[in-house]
CSV table of C-alpha atoms and ligand atoms in Angstrom, one decimal:
chain,number,residue,atom,x,y,z
O,11,MET,CA,116.2,107.4,100.3
O,12,PRO,CA,115.2,105.3,103.4
O,13,ALA,CA,118.0,104.3,105.7
O,14,ASN,CA,119.1,100.6,105.6
O,15,ASN,CA,117.6,99.9,109.0
O,16,ALA,CA,115.0,97.1,109.3
O,17,HIS,CA,113.6,98.4,112.6
O,18,GLY,CA,113.8,102.1,112.0
O,19,SER,CA,111.0,104.3,110.9
O,20,ASN,CA,112.7,105.1,107.6
O,21,ARG,CA,112.2,101.7,106.1
O,22,PRO,CA,109.8,101.7,103.1
O,23,ILE,CA,106.1,101.1,103.5
O,24,LEU,CA,104.7,97.7,102.6
O,25,VAL,CA,100.9,97.5,102.4
O,26,ILE,CA,99.0,94.5,101.2
O,27,VAL,CA,95.6,95.1,99.6
O,28,ALA,CA,93.6,91.9,99.7
O,29,GLY,CA,90.1,91.1,98.5
O,30,PRO,CA,88.1,88.9,96.1
O,31,PRO,CA,88.4,89.3,92.4
O,32,ALA,CA,86.7,92.5,91.2
O,33,GLY,CA,86.8,93.6,94.8
O,34,GLY,CA,88.5,96.9,94.0
O,35,LYS,CA,92.2,96.0,94.7
O,36,GLY,CA,93.5,97.4,91.5
O,37,THR,CA,91.6,100.7,91.7
O,38,ILE,CA,92.7,101.3,95.2
O,39,SER,CA,96.3,100.6,94.2
O,40,GLU,CA,96.2,102.9,91.3
O,41,HIS,CA,94.9,105.7,93.5
O,42,LEU,CA,97.7,105.2,96.0
O,43,VAL,CA,100.3,105.3,93.2
O,44,ALA,CA,98.9,108.6,92.1
O,45,ASP,CA,98.4,110.1,95.6
O,46,ILE,CA,101.6,109.1,97.4
O,47,GLY,CA,103.8,107.5,94.8
O,48,LEU,CA,103.8,103.9,96.2
O,49,TYR,CA,105.0,101.3,93.7
O,50,GLN,CA,102.1,98.9,92.7
O,51,ILE,CA,103.2,95.3,92.5
O,52,SER,CA,100.2,93.5,90.9
O,53,THR,CA,100.9,89.9,90.3
O,54,GLY,CA,98.0,89.7,87.8
O,55,ASP,CA,99.5,92.6,85.7
O,56,LEU,CA,103.0,91.1,85.9
O,57,LEU,CA,101.7,87.7,84.7
O,58,ARG,CA,99.7,89.4,81.9
O,59,ASP,CA,102.9,91.2,80.9
O,60,GLU,CA,104.8,87.9,80.8
O,61,ILE,CA,102.1,86.4,78.6
O,62,ALA,CA,102.2,89.5,76.3
O,63,ARG,CA,106.0,89.1,76.0
O,64,GLY,CA,105.7,85.4,75.3
O,65,THR,CA,108.1,84.3,78.0
O,66,GLU,CA,108.4,80.8,79.4
O,67,ALA,CA,106.7,81.9,82.6
O,68,GLY,CA,103.9,83.5,80.6
O,69,ASP,CA,103.3,80.4,78.6
O,70,LYS,CA,103.0,78.3,81.8
O,71,ALA,CA,100.6,80.9,83.4
O,72,MET,CA,98.4,81.6,80.4
O,73,LYS,CA,96.1,78.5,80.5
O,74,LEU,CA,95.7,78.6,84.3
O,75,MET,CA,94.8,82.3,84.3
O,76,ARG,CA,92.3,81.9,81.5
O,77,ALA,CA,90.6,79.1,83.5
O,78,GLY,CA,90.6,81.3,86.6
O,79,ARG,CA,93.1,79.0,88.5
O,80,LEU,CA,96.1,80.0,90.5
O,81,VAL,CA,99.6,80.1,88.8
O,82,PRO,CA,102.3,78.0,90.6
O,83,GLU,CA,104.0,80.0,93.3
O,84,GLY,CA,107.5,79.3,92.0
O,85,ILE,CA,106.7,81.8,89.2
O,86,VAL,CA,104.7,84.3,91.3
O,87,ASN,CA,106.9,84.5,94.4
O,88,SER,CA,110.1,85.1,92.5
O,89,MET,CA,108.4,87.9,90.4
O,90,VAL,CA,107.4,89.7,93.6
O,91,PHE,CA,110.6,89.2,95.6
O,92,SER,CA,112.7,90.4,92.7
O,93,LYS,CA,110.6,93.6,92.4
O,94,LEU,CA,111.1,94.2,96.2
O,95,GLU,CA,114.9,94.0,95.6
O,96,THR,CA,114.9,96.9,93.2
O,97,ALA,CA,116.1,100.4,94.2
O,98,GLU,CA,113.0,102.0,92.8
O,99,VAL,CA,110.6,99.9,94.9
O,100,ARG,CA,112.7,100.3,98.0
O,101,ARG,CA,112.7,104.1,97.5
O,102,LYS,CA,108.9,104.4,96.9
O,103,GLY,CA,107.5,101.7,99.2
O,104,ALA,CA,105.1,99.1,97.8
O,105,ILE,CA,101.5,98.1,97.6
O,106,LEU,CA,101.0,94.4,97.0
O,107,ASP,CA,97.9,93.8,94.9
O,108,GLY,CA,97.0,90.1,94.4
O,109,PHE,CA,99.8,88.7,96.5
O,110,PRO,CA,99.8,86.6,98.6
O,111,ARG,CA,96.9,84.5,97.5
O,112,THR,CA,97.7,81.3,99.4
O,113,GLU,CA,98.9,80.4,102.9
O,114,SER,CA,102.1,79.1,101.4
O,115,GLN,CA,102.7,82.4,99.5
O,116,ALA,CA,101.9,84.3,102.8
O,117,ALA,CA,104.4,82.2,104.7
O,118,ALA,CA,107.0,82.8,101.9
O,119,LEU,CA,106.4,86.6,102.2
O,120,ALA,CA,106.7,86.5,106.0
O,121,ASP,CA,109.9,84.5,105.7
O,122,TYR,CA,111.3,86.9,103.0
O,123,CYS,CA,110.5,89.9,105.3
O,124,SER,CA,112.1,88.3,108.3
O,125,ASN,CA,115.3,87.9,106.3
O,126,SER,CA,115.2,91.3,104.8
O,127,ASN,CA,116.8,94.5,106.1
O,128,TRP,CA,114.2,96.5,104.3
O,129,TRP,CA,110.8,95.1,104.3
O,130,ARG,CA,108.2,94.5,107.0
O,131,VAL,CA,104.4,94.2,106.3
O,132,ASP,CA,102.8,97.4,107.8
O,133,ALA,CA,99.2,96.5,107.0
O,134,TYR,CA,97.1,93.8,105.5
O,135,ILE,CA,93.9,95.4,104.5
O,136,ALA,CA,91.1,93.1,103.3
O,137,ILE,CA,88.2,94.5,101.3
O,138,ASP,CA,84.9,92.6,102.0
O,139,VAL,CA,82.4,92.4,99.1
O,140,PRO,CA,79.3,90.2,98.8
O,141,GLU,CA,79.4,87.6,96.0
O,142,GLU,CA,76.5,89.0,94.0
O,143,VAL,CA,78.2,92.4,93.8
O,144,LEU,CA,81.5,90.8,92.6
O,145,LEU,CA,79.6,88.9,89.8
O,146,GLU,CA,78.0,92.1,88.6
O,147,ARG,CA,81.2,94.0,88.7
O,148,ALA,CA,83.1,91.3,86.7
O,149,ALA,CA,80.3,90.9,84.2
O,150,GLY,CA,80.4,94.6,83.3
O,151,ARG,CA,84.2,95.1,83.4
O,152,ARG,CA,85.8,96.2,80.2
O,153,ILE,CA,89.5,96.8,79.6
O,154,ASP,CA,91.0,99.3,77.2
O,155,PRO,CA,93.9,97.5,75.5
O,156,VAL,CA,95.5,100.8,74.5
O,157,THR,CA,95.5,102.8,77.8
O,158,LYS,CA,95.0,99.7,80.1
O,159,LEU,CA,92.3,101.7,81.9
O,160,VAL,CA,89.4,99.7,83.4
O,161,TYR,CA,85.8,100.6,82.8
O,162,HIS,CA,82.4,99.2,83.8
O,163,VAL,CA,79.4,99.4,81.5
O,164,LYS,CA,77.2,100.6,84.3
O,165,PHE,CA,79.3,102.1,87.1
O,166,ASN,CA,82.1,103.7,85.1
O,167,PRO,CA,81.0,103.8,81.4
O,168,PRO,CA,83.7,104.3,78.8
O,169,PRO,CA,83.8,107.3,76.4
O,170,ALA,CA,81.7,106.4,73.3
O,171,ASP,CA,84.7,106.8,70.9
O,172,ILE,CA,86.7,103.9,72.4
O,173,ALA,CA,83.8,101.6,73.2
O,174,ALA,CA,84.5,99.4,70.1
O,175,ARG,CA,88.0,98.5,71.1
O,176,LEU,CA,87.3,97.5,74.7
O,177,GLN,CA,87.9,93.9,75.7
O,178,ILE,CA,86.4,91.5,78.3
O,179,ARG,CA,88.9,89.5,80.4
O,180,GLU,CA,88.3,85.8,79.8
O,181,ASP,CA,88.5,85.1,83.5
O,182,ASP,CA,85.6,87.6,84.1
O,183,GLN,CA,83.2,85.1,82.5
O,184,PRO,CA,80.6,84.2,85.3
O,185,HIS,CA,81.6,80.6,85.8
O,186,ARG,CA,85.3,81.5,86.0
O,187,GLN,CA,84.6,84.5,88.3
O,188,ARG,CA,82.7,82.1,90.6
O,189,ARG,CA,85.7,79.8,90.7
O,190,ARG,CA,88.1,82.7,91.5
O,191,ILE,CA,85.8,83.9,94.3
O,192,ALA,CA,85.7,80.4,95.8
O,193,THR,CA,89.5,80.2,95.6
O,194,TYR,CA,89.8,83.5,97.4
O,195,ARG,CA,87.4,82.5,100.1
O,196,GLU,CA,89.2,79.1,100.7
O,197,ASN,CA,92.5,80.9,101.1
O,198,ALA,CA,91.5,84.0,103.0
O,199,ALA,CA,91.4,82.8,106.6
O,200,PRO,CA,94.8,80.9,106.5
O,201,ILE,CA,96.5,84.0,105.0
O,202,GLU,CA,94.9,86.3,107.5
O,203,ARG,CA,96.2,84.2,110.3
O,204,VAL,CA,99.8,84.8,109.0
O,205,PHE,CA,99.2,88.6,109.2
O,206,SER,CA,96.8,88.7,112.1
O,207,ASN,CA,98.6,91.4,114.0
O,208,ARG,CA,98.5,93.7,110.9
O,209,LEU,CA,95.0,92.8,109.7
O,210,VAL,CA,92.1,95.1,109.1
O,211,HIS,CA,88.9,94.6,107.2
O,212,ILE,CA,87.0,97.3,105.3
O,213,ASP,CA,83.6,97.4,103.7
O,214,GLY,CA,83.9,97.2,100.0
O,215,ASP,CA,80.2,97.2,99.2
O,216,GLN,CA,79.9,100.9,98.5
O,217,PRO,CA,81.1,103.5,95.9
O,218,MET,CA,84.8,103.4,95.3
O,219,HIS,CA,85.5,106.8,96.9
O,220,GLY,CA,84.1,105.5,100.2
O,221,VAL,CA,86.1,102.3,100.0
O,222,TYR,CA,89.2,104.3,99.2
O,223,GLN,CA,88.6,106.7,102.2
O,224,GLN,CA,88.4,103.7,104.6
O,225,PHE,CA,91.5,102.2,103.1
O,226,VAL,CA,93.5,105.4,103.5
O,227,GLU,CA,92.4,105.9,107.1
O,228,LYS,CA,93.4,102.3,108.0
O,229,MET,CA,96.7,102.6,106.1
O,230,LEU,CA,97.6,105.9,107.7
O,231,VAL,CA,97.1,104.6,111.2
O,232,ALA,CA,99.1,101.4,110.4
O,233,CYS,CA,102.0,103.2,108.7
O,234,TRP,CA,102.2,106.6,110.2
O,235,GLY,CA,100.1,106.5,113.3
O,236,GLY,CA,100.8,105.2,116.8
O,237,ASP,CA,104.4,105.0,117.6
O,238,SER,CA,105.7,104.3,114.2
O,239,GLY,CA,107.7,107.6,114.2
O,240,ARG,CA,107.6,107.6,110.4
O,241,LYS,CA,108.1,111.0,108.8
O,242,HIS,CA,104.9,112.6,107.6
O,243,SER,CA,106.5,114.6,104.8
O,244,THR,CA,105.6,111.9,102.2
O,245,ILE,CA,101.9,112.0,102.6
O,246,PRO,CA,99.4,114.6,101.3
O,247,ALA,CA,98.5,117.5,103.7
O,248,LYS,CA,94.8,116.4,103.9
O,249,TRP,CA,96.0,113.0,105.2
O,250,ASN,CA,98.3,114.6,107.7
O,251,GLU,CA,95.3,116.4,109.1
O,252,PHE,CA,93.5,113.1,109.6
O,253,LEU,CA,96.5,111.7,111.4
O,254,ALA,CA,96.7,114.7,113.7
O,255,GLU,CA,93.1,114.1,114.6
O,256,GLU,CA,93.7,110.4,115.2
O,257,LYS,CA,96.6,111.3,117.5
O,258,LYS,CA,94.4,113.7,119.5
O,259,LYS,CA,91.8,110.9,119.9
O,260,GLN,CA,94.4,108.4,121.0
O,261,ASN,CA,95.9,110.9,123.5
O,262,ALA,CA,92.4,111.7,124.9
O,263,SER,CA,91.6,108.0,125.4
O,264,LYS,CA,94.9,107.6,127.4
O,265,LEU,CA,93.8,110.4,129.8
K,484,AMP,P1,94.2,89.5,89.1
K,484,AMP,O1,94.5,90.4,88.0
K,484,AMP,O2,94.8,89.8,90.4
K,484,AMP,O3,92.7,89.2,89.2
K,484,AMP,O4,94.9,88.0,88.7
K,484,AMP,C1,94.6,87.4,87.5
K,484,AMP,C2,95.0,85.9,87.6
K,484,AMP,O5,96.4,85.9,87.7
K,484,AMP,C3,94.5,85.1,88.7
K,484,AMP,O6,93.2,84.6,88.6
K,484,AMP,C4,95.5,84.0,88.8
K,484,AMP,O7,95.3,83.1,87.7
K,484,AMP,C5,96.8,84.7,88.5
K,484,AMP,N1,97.5,85.2,89.7
K,484,AMP,C6,97.6,86.5,90.1
K,484,AMP,N2,98.2,86.6,91.3
K,484,AMP,C7,98.5,85.4,91.7
K,484,AMP,C8,99.1,84.8,92.8
K,484,AMP,N3,99.5,85.6,93.8
K,484,AMP,N4,99.2,83.4,92.9
K,484,AMP,C9,98.8,82.7,91.9
K,484,AMP,N5,98.2,83.1,90.8
K,484,AMP,C10,98.0,84.5,90.6
C-alpha cells in the first residue's frame, strides 16, 4: 500500500495514454493491466457500461457517442475522479485511456492532482498514427459482445466459431471515425501544453508489439527512472533490466 505522501516515491503511478481513435490506446492499457496490474480507467468503457445499465448519464451519453461526438465533461470528469478516489485504484496505480480529451478536462485533471495527496501525472504518452491507418483499423474492428475482446478482420482475425456474433461499433463507421479523428487533432495541442513537462510521443504506425515496447520504455523512464526513487519491485524482471541499462547510459553521459 503506497504511503499517503504526495511527493514521495510511494505514491501510485498515473500514466495517460493518449492518441487518436483506433490508435491502440485500449490494447496498450490491457497489456499494462496484465503485465504490472495497473488499473485501467477507460472513459469510453465506463460510458458504454453506463449505457448498458440504462443510467441517466448513459442516456445522455448514448446519442453523442453514436455520432462520434464528445460527452459533456460534467459526466466524464466525475466518473474519472471518483475512480481515482477508490482504494483499489490507489493501491494499483492507474492508466488513463481516453481521458483527458479536451483542454478543459486536462485543466480539471491538473487541478484535481494539485489538490490530491495521492495523484501526480507521471507521463503523458501520445501515440502518433496517420489518418489512413486509423480509418483502416476502425473499418475492420470487431467486438465480441461476450468476452469484450477486440478483433480486426485483417490484423487480428477472430476464431471462426465466434465470427457470427461479432459486432461493429457504430462510431467506427468511416464518416464518424473521420469526425472523431478531427476532434482528437483539434484538442491534442492544447492538452499537450498542460502536460508539456510529462509529454512523450511514440510512433504508433507499426505492429502492436513495437508500439507497446516503445510505450513501456518511455513509461519506465518516466515512472521509475531518473531520480524518482520509486521501488522496482512492482515491475517485471525484464523491465528492471532495461531500467538498469538506462541508468548506466545516464551515468555514462554525466561523466
Ligand atoms: P473510446 O472508447 O475511447 O473511443 O470512446 C468512445 C466515445 O466515448 C467517444 O467517441 C466519446 O463520444 C465518448 N468519450 C470517451 N471519453 C471521453 C472523454 N474524455 N470526454 C468526452 N467524451 C468521451
